[in-house]
Amino acid sequence: MALSYSDIINPSSKHHTYSRKQKSLGLLCTNFLTLYNRDDIDVIGLDEAASKLGVERRRIYDIVNVLESVGVLARKAKNKYSWKGFAAVPKALQELKEEGLRDNVNAIDKQSNNSAKVVDDDEDEDDDSDSNPNTGSQNENYGIIKSTAASRADHRREKSLGLLTRNFVKLFVCSNANLISLDESAKLLLGDGHNSSIMRTKVRRLYDIANVLSSLKLIEKTHAADTRKPAFRWLGLRGKSENGSGDLESRKRTFGADVTNICFKRSKLDSSVDGDKSQSLKMQKQIKDEKIVTVAERGNADQDSQQNSGSFQFGPFAPVSMAKVGNSEEEVTQIYDWEGLSSTFRPQYHNQALRDLFFHYTEAWKSWYTEVAGKKPLHIS
DNA sequence: GTCTCCCGCCATCAT
DNA sequence: ATGATGGCGGGAGAC
């Protein structure tokens, strides 16, 4: 049910009715990136972005928080973000990885020094009288940020989309997990002692995050091979176009691929955007015309940090200043590097459940690797 | 039906 | 006080 290009060019022909695809966060993010992924961009004003993209501010906050978490943007002042671009992503991912692994080690140390009170900082967050009792068990010790909840501000921050994004990304970069189901990521990020309402809310947030990260080609949305459960596959710096055509998700609701955000509201009249439609259509055409070229570097921490190497690409929005490089052979070569990395960076879970889960992920990865790369699985465990 | 996730209310923070 | 930020969950479109 993907819209054709002619639909985009002439949206009025078919879209008199509301279509939520046209309003998706992923698409909005795509447009945002199209608008700002340029060398001459330095500072981005949120109001300006909102009006140019024809959306309300609130949506810009959603995007900006996720983009900031992966280094594409940095908050500069009220209403202002500086554009760091995709070149900053490898460093941001590397930092997340280091942070995650460091926290992992700290958690283990802490536990070994405190044998009588195992991971009792799980309760830290619960001592706020109005806190949510279900967030307390989250994060365990595999490197996900866990603040001390010293203040209400911290408490609020703990729930932020930005932090959730960082933690979500850490799930991938701190392990070699390549495919994580929605269920599992929700449980990992929120803890298992949840009630369904809290879980539902957080899953909504995961969708939000996933849509933006998909737009960045850092992940792709897919399904677990066995269960068909929704799942996220980490593309990371690899994020190459599969089959070279970029249509890997065409059969499903896609993220940031085909239409403009600027159109119909679900339940209220859209008052602001007529003047922006042509601009948005131009952006769409530009998106279509871009080549999607990315290079595999997944799992290679050293290469991750080499942001100036010029050897990576991000989805359809390669930094203007960067040469496009990449071929499948290079990808295969780099994929082999996983093996060494798996031993170097494998998280040391002291929690049996997490160990089991990690084992599950590595198995899933092996399975995927075997299928996609046509190779024998690496002996990761 | 369930799955997705847009939307905007409104609490909280910053100025 | 006012504007900026963003958590949150209702509810509707997509499947």
Coordinates of C-alpha atoms (C1' of nucleotides) in Angstrom, one line a residue:
Chain A
M1 CA 0.0 0.0 0.0
A2 CA 3.0 2.2 -0.4
L3 CA 2.2 5.4 -2.2
S4 CA 3.6 5.9 -5.6
Y5 CA 5.7 8.8 -6.5
S6 CA 2.8 10.3 -8.5
D7 CA 0.9 10.3 -5.3
I8 CA 3.6 12.4 -3.7
I9 CA 3.8 14.7 -6.6
N10 CA 0.1 15.2 -6.7
P11 CA -1.0 14.5 -3.2
S12 CA -4.4 16.1 -3.7
S13 CA -5.3 13.4 -6.1
K14 CA -5.9 10.7 -3.5
H15 CA -5.3 12.0 -0.1
H16 CA -8.3 14.0 0.8
T17 CA -8.7 11.7 3.8
Y18 CA -6.4 11.5 6.7
S19 CA -3.5 9.1 6.3
R20 CA -1.2 8.6 9.3
K21 CA 1.6 7.5 7.1
Q22 CA 1.9 11.0 5.9
K23 CA 2.5 12.2 9.4
S24 CA 4.9 9.6 10.7
L25 CA 7.8 10.5 12.8
G26 CA 10.1 8.6 10.6
L27 CA 9.0 10.6 7.6
L28 CA 9.2 13.8 9.5
C29 CA 12.7 12.9 10.5
T30 CA 13.6 12.1 6.9
N31 CA 12.4 15.5 5.9
F32 CA 14.2 17.1 8.7
L33 CA 17.4 15.5 7.6
T34 CA 16.9 16.4 4.1
L35 CA 16.4 20.0 5.1
Y36 CA 19.4 20.3 7.3
N37 CA 22.0 17.8 6.2
R38 CA 24.1 20.4 4.5
D39 CA 27.5 21.8 5.0
D40 CA 26.2 25.3 5.5
I41 CA 24.0 24.4 8.3
D42 CA 25.2 25.3 11.7
V43 CA 22.4 26.2 14.0
I44 CA 18.8 24.9 13.8
G45 CA 16.0 26.8 15.3
L46 CA 13.1 24.6 16.5
D47 CA 10.5 27.1 15.5
E48 CA 11.9 27.5 12.1
A49 CA 12.1 23.7 11.7
A50 CA 8.6 23.3 12.8
S51 CA 7.3 25.8 10.4
K52 CA 9.4 24.6 7.5
L53 CA 8.3 21.1 8.0
G54 CA 4.7 22.0 8.7
V55 CA 4.4 20.3 12.0
E56 CA 3.9 21.5 15.5
R57 CA 6.8 22.0 17.8
R58 CA 6.0 19.0 19.9
R59 CA 7.0 16.7 17.0
I60 CA 10.2 18.4 16.5
Y61 CA 11.1 17.8 20.1
D62 CA 10.6 14.1 19.6
I63 CA 12.9 14.0 16.6
V64 CA 15.5 16.2 18.1
N65 CA 15.8 14.2 21.3
V66 CA 16.5 11.1 19.4
L67 CA 18.9 12.8 17.0
E68 CA 20.7 14.3 19.8
S69 CA 21.1 10.9 21.5
V70 CA 23.0 9.6 18.5
G71 CA 25.1 12.7 18.0
V72 CA 23.5 14.2 14.9
L73 CA 22.4 17.3 16.9
A74 CA 23.6 19.0 20.0
R75 CA 21.6 21.3 22.1
K76 CA 23.0 24.8 22.1
A77 CA 20.5 27.0 23.7
K78 CA 16.8 27.3 24.2
N79 CA 15.2 26.6 20.9
K80 CA 18.5 26.1 19.2
Y81 CA 20.4 23.0 18.2
S82 CA 23.7 22.8 16.4
W83 CA 23.9 20.5 13.5
K84 CA 26.7 17.9 14.0
G85 CA 25.7 15.8 11.1
F86 CA 26.3 12.1 10.5
A87 CA 30.0 12.4 10.9
A88 CA 29.4 12.7 14.6
V89 CA 27.4 9.5 14.9
P90 CA 30.3 7.0 15.1
K91 CA 31.8 9.0 18.0
A92 CA 28.4 9.1 19.7
L93 CA 27.9 5.4 19.3
Q94 CA 31.4 4.7 20.5
E95 CA 30.8 6.8 23.6
L96 CA 27.5 5.0 24.2
K97 CA 29.3 1.8 23.9
E98 CA 32.1 2.8 26.3
E99 CA 29.6 4.2 28.7
G100 CA 27.6 1.1 28.6
L101 CA 30.5 -1.2 29.0
R102 CA 31.9 0.9 31.8
D103 CA 28.6 0.9 33.6
N104 CA 28.5 -2.8 33.1
V105 CA 31.9 -3.3 34.8
N106 CA 30.9 -0.9 37.6
A107 CA 27.8 -2.8 38.3
I108 CA 29.7 -6.0 38.5
D109 CA 32.3 -4.4 40.8
K110 CA 29.6 -3.0 42.9
Q111 CA 27.9 -6.3 43.3
S112 CA 31.0 -8.2 44.1
N113 CA 31.8 -5.6 46.8
N114 CA 28.4 -5.8 48.2
S115 CA 27.4 -9.4 48.3
A116 CA 24.7 -9.0 50.9
K117 CA 22.8 -6.5 48.8
V118 CA 22.6 -7.6 45.3
V119 CA 21.8 -4.9 42.9
D120 CA 19.8 -3.1 45.5
D121 CA 20.2 0.2 43.6
D122 CA 17.2 -1.1 41.8
E123 CA 15.3 0.4 44.6
D124 CA 16.9 3.8 44.2
E125 CA 14.3 5.1 41.9
D126 CA 11.5 3.8 43.9
D127 CA 12.1 5.9 46.9
D128 CA 10.4 8.8 45.3
S129 CA 7.0 8.7 46.8
D130 CA 5.3 9.3 43.5
S131 CA 7.6 7.3 41.4
N132 CA 6.6 4.6 39.2
P133 CA 7.3 1.3 40.9
N134 CA 7.8 -0.4 37.7
T135 CA 10.8 1.5 36.5
G136 CA 12.9 0.4 39.4
S137 CA 14.0 -2.9 38.0
Q138 CA 15.1 -1.6 34.7
N139 CA 18.5 -1.6 33.4
E140 CA 20.1 -4.2 35.6
N141 CA 23.7 -4.1 34.8
Y142 CA 24.4 -4.4 31.1
G143 CA 25.5 -0.9 30.7
I144 CA 22.3 1.0 30.5
I145 CA 22.3 4.3 32.1
K146 CA 20.8 4.3 35.5
S147 CA 20.8 7.6 37.3
T148 CA 20.4 7.9 41.0
A149 CA 17.1 9.7 40.9
A150 CA 18.4 12.4 43.2
S151 CA 15.9 14.9 42.1
R152 CA 12.7 15.2 40.3
A153 CA 14.5 16.5 37.3
D154 CA 16.6 13.4 37.3
H155 CA 13.5 11.4 37.7
R156 CA 11.9 13.1 34.8
R157 CA 15.1 12.7 32.7
E158 CA 15.1 9.0 33.4
K159 CA 12.0 8.7 31.5
S160 CA 13.0 10.9 28.7
L161 CA 12.9 9.9 25.1
G162 CA 16.5 10.8 24.8
L163 CA 17.7 8.5 27.6
L164 CA 15.4 5.7 26.3
T165 CA 17.0 6.1 22.9
R166 CA 20.5 5.9 24.4
N167 CA 19.6 2.8 26.3
F168 CA 18.0 1.3 23.3
V169 CA 21.1 1.9 21.2
K170 CA 23.3 0.5 24.0
L171 CA 21.3 -2.7 23.7
F172 CA 22.9 -3.1 20.4
V173 CA 26.3 -1.5 20.7
C174 CA 27.1 -3.1 24.0
S175 CA 26.4 -6.6 22.9
N176 CA 26.7 -8.1 19.5
A177 CA 23.0 -8.5 19.4
N178 CA 21.9 -7.8 15.9
L179 CA 18.2 -8.5 16.2
I180 CA 16.1 -7.6 19.2
S181 CA 12.4 -8.1 19.4
L182 CA 10.2 -5.3 20.5
D183 CA 9.1 -7.4 23.4
E184 CA 12.6 -8.1 24.5
S185 CA 13.8 -4.6 24.1
A186 CA 10.9 -3.3 26.1
K187 CA 11.6 -5.8 28.9
L188 CA 15.3 -5.0 28.8
L189 CA 14.8 -1.3 29.0
L190 CA 11.9 -1.3 31.4
G191 CA 12.4 -4.4 33.5
D192 CA 10.1 -7.3 33.6
G193 CA 8.1 -6.4 36.7
H194 CA 5.9 -4.1 34.7
N195 CA 2.3 -3.7 34.5
S196 CA 0.7 -3.7 31.1
S197 CA -0.2 0.0 31.1
I198 CA 3.4 1.1 31.8
M199 CA 4.6 -1.3 29.2
R200 CA 2.2 -0.1 26.6
T201 CA 3.3 3.5 27.1
K202 CA 7.0 2.6 26.9
V203 CA 6.4 0.5 23.8
R204 CA 4.8 3.5 22.2
R205 CA 8.0 5.3 22.9
L206 CA 10.0 2.5 21.4
Y207 CA 8.0 2.9 18.3
D208 CA 8.7 6.6 18.3
I209 CA 12.4 6.0 18.7
A210 CA 12.5 3.1 16.2
N211 CA 10.8 5.3 13.6
V212 CA 13.5 7.9 13.9
L213 CA 16.4 5.5 14.0
S214 CA 14.9 3.7 11.0
S215 CA 14.9 7.0 9.2
L216 CA 18.6 7.3 10.0
K217 CA 19.1 3.8 8.8
L218 CA 20.7 2.9 12.1
I219 CA 18.1 0.2 12.6
E220 CA 15.6 -1.4 10.5
K221 CA 12.3 -2.7 11.5
T222 CA 11.7 -6.3 10.8
H223 CA 10.3 -9.5 12.3
A224 CA 11.8 -12.3 14.2
A225 CA 12.3 -15.1 11.8
D226 CA 10.7 -17.7 14.0
T227 CA 7.9 -15.9 15.8
R228 CA 7.1 -13.1 13.4
K229 CA 7.2 -10.8 16.3
P230 CA 8.2 -7.3 15.5
A231 CA 11.9 -6.8 16.0
F232 CA 14.6 -4.3 15.3
R233 CA 17.7 -5.1 13.4
W234 CA 20.8 -3.1 14.1
L235 CA 22.3 -1.7 10.9
G236 CA 24.4 0.9 12.7
L237 CA 27.2 2.3 10.7
R238 CA 26.8 -0.5 8.3
G239 CA 23.2 0.5 7.4
K240 CA 23.7 -0.4 3.8
S241 CA 20.9 -0.6 1.4
E242 CA 19.8 -4.1 1.1
N243 CA 19.4 -5.3 -2.4
G244 CA 20.6 -1.9 -3.4
S245 CA 17.1 -0.8 -4.0
G246 CA 16.0 0.6 -0.6
D247 CA 12.7 -1.1 -0.8
L248 CA 13.2 -3.6 1.9
E249 CA 10.2 -2.5 3.8
S250 CA 7.9 -1.8 1.0
R251 CA 5.3 -4.3 1.9
K252 CA 4.8 -2.9 5.3
R253 CA 4.2 0.4 6.9
T254 CA 7.4 2.2 6.1
F255 CA 9.4 4.6 8.0
G256 CA 10.3 7.9 6.4
A257 CA 10.2 6.7 2.9
D258 CA 7.5 7.9 0.7
V259 CA 5.3 10.8 1.6
T260 CA 5.2 14.2 3.1
N261 CA 4.2 15.0 6.6
I262 CA 2.6 18.1 5.5
C263 CA -1.0 17.4 4.9
F264 CA -4.0 16.4 6.8
K265 CA -4.4 16.2 10.5
R266 CA -6.2 13.4 12.0
S267 CA -9.0 15.3 13.6
K268 CA -8.4 19.0 13.2
L269 CA -7.9 21.3 10.4
D270 CA -4.4 21.9 9.4
S271 CA -4.0 25.6 9.4
S272 CA -0.4 26.3 8.6
V273 CA 1.2 24.5 5.8
D274 CA 0.0 25.2 2.4
G275 CA 3.0 27.3 1.5
D276 CA 5.3 24.5 2.5
K277 CA 3.9 21.8 0.3
S278 CA 6.0 22.5 -2.7
Q279 CA 9.1 22.5 -0.6
S280 CA 8.2 19.2 0.9
L281 CA 7.6 17.7 -2.5
K282 CA 11.0 18.8 -3.6
M283 CA 12.4 17.2 -0.6
Q284 CA 10.7 14.0 -1.4
K285 CA 12.0 14.0 -4.9
Q286 CA 15.5 14.6 -3.5
I287 CA 15.1 11.7 -1.2
K288 CA 14.0 9.5 -4.1
D289 CA 17.0 10.6 -6.1
E290 CA 19.5 10.0 -3.4
K291 CA 21.6 6.9 -3.6
I292 CA 21.5 4.8 -0.5
V293 CA 25.0 3.7 0.2
T294 CA 26.4 2.6 3.5
V295 CA 29.3 0.5 4.6
A296 CA 29.6 -2.2 7.2
E297 CA 31.3 -1.4 10.4
R298 CA 28.9 -2.9 12.8
G299 CA 30.6 -4.1 15.9
N300 CA 34.0 -2.7 15.3
A301 CA 34.7 -0.3 18.1
D302 CA 37.9 0.9 16.7
Q303 CA 36.4 1.7 13.4
D304 CA 33.4 3.2 15.0
S305 CA 35.6 5.8 16.5
Q306 CA 37.3 6.7 13.3
Q307 CA 34.8 9.2 12.4
N308 CA 37.1 11.0 10.1
S309 CA 38.1 8.0 8.1
G310 CA 35.5 8.7 5.5
S311 CA 34.7 5.1 5.2
F312 CA 31.1 5.1 6.3
Q313 CA 27.8 6.3 5.0
F314 CA 24.5 6.9 6.5
G315 CA 21.4 6.0 4.7
P316 CA 20.2 8.4 2.1
F317 CA 21.7 11.3 3.9
A318 CA 25.3 11.0 3.6
P319 CA 27.2 14.0 4.9
V320 CA 27.8 16.3 2.0
S321 CA 31.5 16.5 2.7
M322 CA 32.0 12.8 2.7
A323 CA 32.9 10.6 -0.1
K324 CA 30.6 7.7 -0.8
V325 CA 32.5 4.5 -0.3
G326 CA 31.5 1.0 0.1
N327 CA 31.0 -2.3 -1.6
S328 CA 29.9 -5.7 -0.5
E329 CA 33.3 -7.2 -0.3
E330 CA 34.4 -4.6 2.1
E331 CA 31.3 -5.4 4.1
V332 CA 32.1 -9.0 4.3
T333 CA 35.6 -8.3 5.3
Q334 CA 34.5 -6.1 8.1
I335 CA 31.9 -8.5 9.3
Y336 CA 34.6 -10.9 10.0
D337 CA 35.9 -8.5 12.5
W338 CA 33.0 -9.3 14.7
E339 CA 34.7 -12.3 15.9
G340 CA 37.5 -10.5 17.6
L341 CA 35.2 -7.9 18.9
S342 CA 32.8 -10.4 20.3
S343 CA 35.4 -11.5 22.7
T344 CA 36.7 -8.1 23.4
F345 CA 33.5 -6.4 24.0
R346 CA 31.2 -9.1 25.1
P347 CA 29.3 -7.9 28.1
Q348 CA 29.8 -9.8 31.3
Y349 CA 26.4 -10.4 32.6
H350 CA 26.3 -11.6 36.1
N351 CA 22.6 -11.9 36.0
Q352 CA 21.5 -15.3 34.8
A353 CA 18.5 -14.1 33.0
L354 CA 20.6 -11.6 31.1
R355 CA 23.2 -14.2 30.3
D356 CA 20.4 -16.3 28.9
L357 CA 19.1 -13.4 26.9
F358 CA 22.5 -12.5 25.6
F359 CA 23.0 -16.1 24.6
H360 CA 19.7 -15.9 22.8
Y361 CA 20.8 -12.8 20.9
T362 CA 24.1 -14.3 19.9
E363 CA 22.2 -17.3 18.6
A364 CA 19.9 -15.0 16.7
W365 CA 22.8 -13.2 15.3
K366 CA 24.5 -16.4 14.2
S367 CA 21.3 -17.4 12.5
W368 CA 21.0 -14.1 10.8
Y369 CA 24.6 -14.1 9.8
T370 CA 24.4 -17.5 8.4
E371 CA 21.4 -16.6 6.4
V372 CA 22.4 -13.2 5.1
A373 CA 26.1 -13.6 4.7
G374 CA 25.9 -17.2 3.7
K375 CA 28.7 -18.0 6.1
K376 CA 29.3 -20.3 8.9
P377 CA 28.3 -18.8 12.1
L378 CA 31.0 -17.3 14.2
H379 CA 31.7 -19.0 17.5
I380 CA 30.6 -16.1 19.5
S381 CA 29.7 -17.8 22.8
Chain B
dG1 C1' -9.5 -8.3 16.8
dT2 C1' -4.3 -6.5 17.6
dC3 C1' -0.6 -3.6 16.3
dT4 C1' 1.2 1.0 15.5
dC5 C1' 2.0 5.3 16.7
dC6 C1' -0.1 10.3 15.9
dC7 C1' -1.7 13.7 18.6
dG8 C1' -2.2 17.1 21.9
dC9 C1' -3.1 17.7 26.9
dC10 C1' -0.8 19.4 30.6
dA11 C1' 3.0 18.8 34.2
dT12 C1' 7.4 20.5 34.7
dC13 C1' 11.4 23.2 33.7
dA14 C1' 13.7 27.5 32.3
dT15 C1' 13.8 32.3 31.8
Chain C
dA1 C1' 4.2 34.9 34.7
dT2 C1' 5.2 33.2 30.6
dG3 C1' 7.2 30.4 27.3
dA4 C1' 9.8 26.0 26.4
dT5 C1' 10.1 21.3 26.9
dG6 C1' 8.6 16.8 26.7
dG7 C1' 6.0 12.6 29.5
dC8 C1' 2.2 10.4 28.7
dG9 C1' -1.7 7.7 27.2
dG10 C1' -6.2 8.1 24.5
dG11 C1' -7.8 6.7 20.6
dA12 C1' -7.8 6.0 15.6
dG13 C1' -5.6 4.2 11.3
dA14 C1' -3.2 0.1 9.6
dC15 C1' -3.1 -4.5 9.3

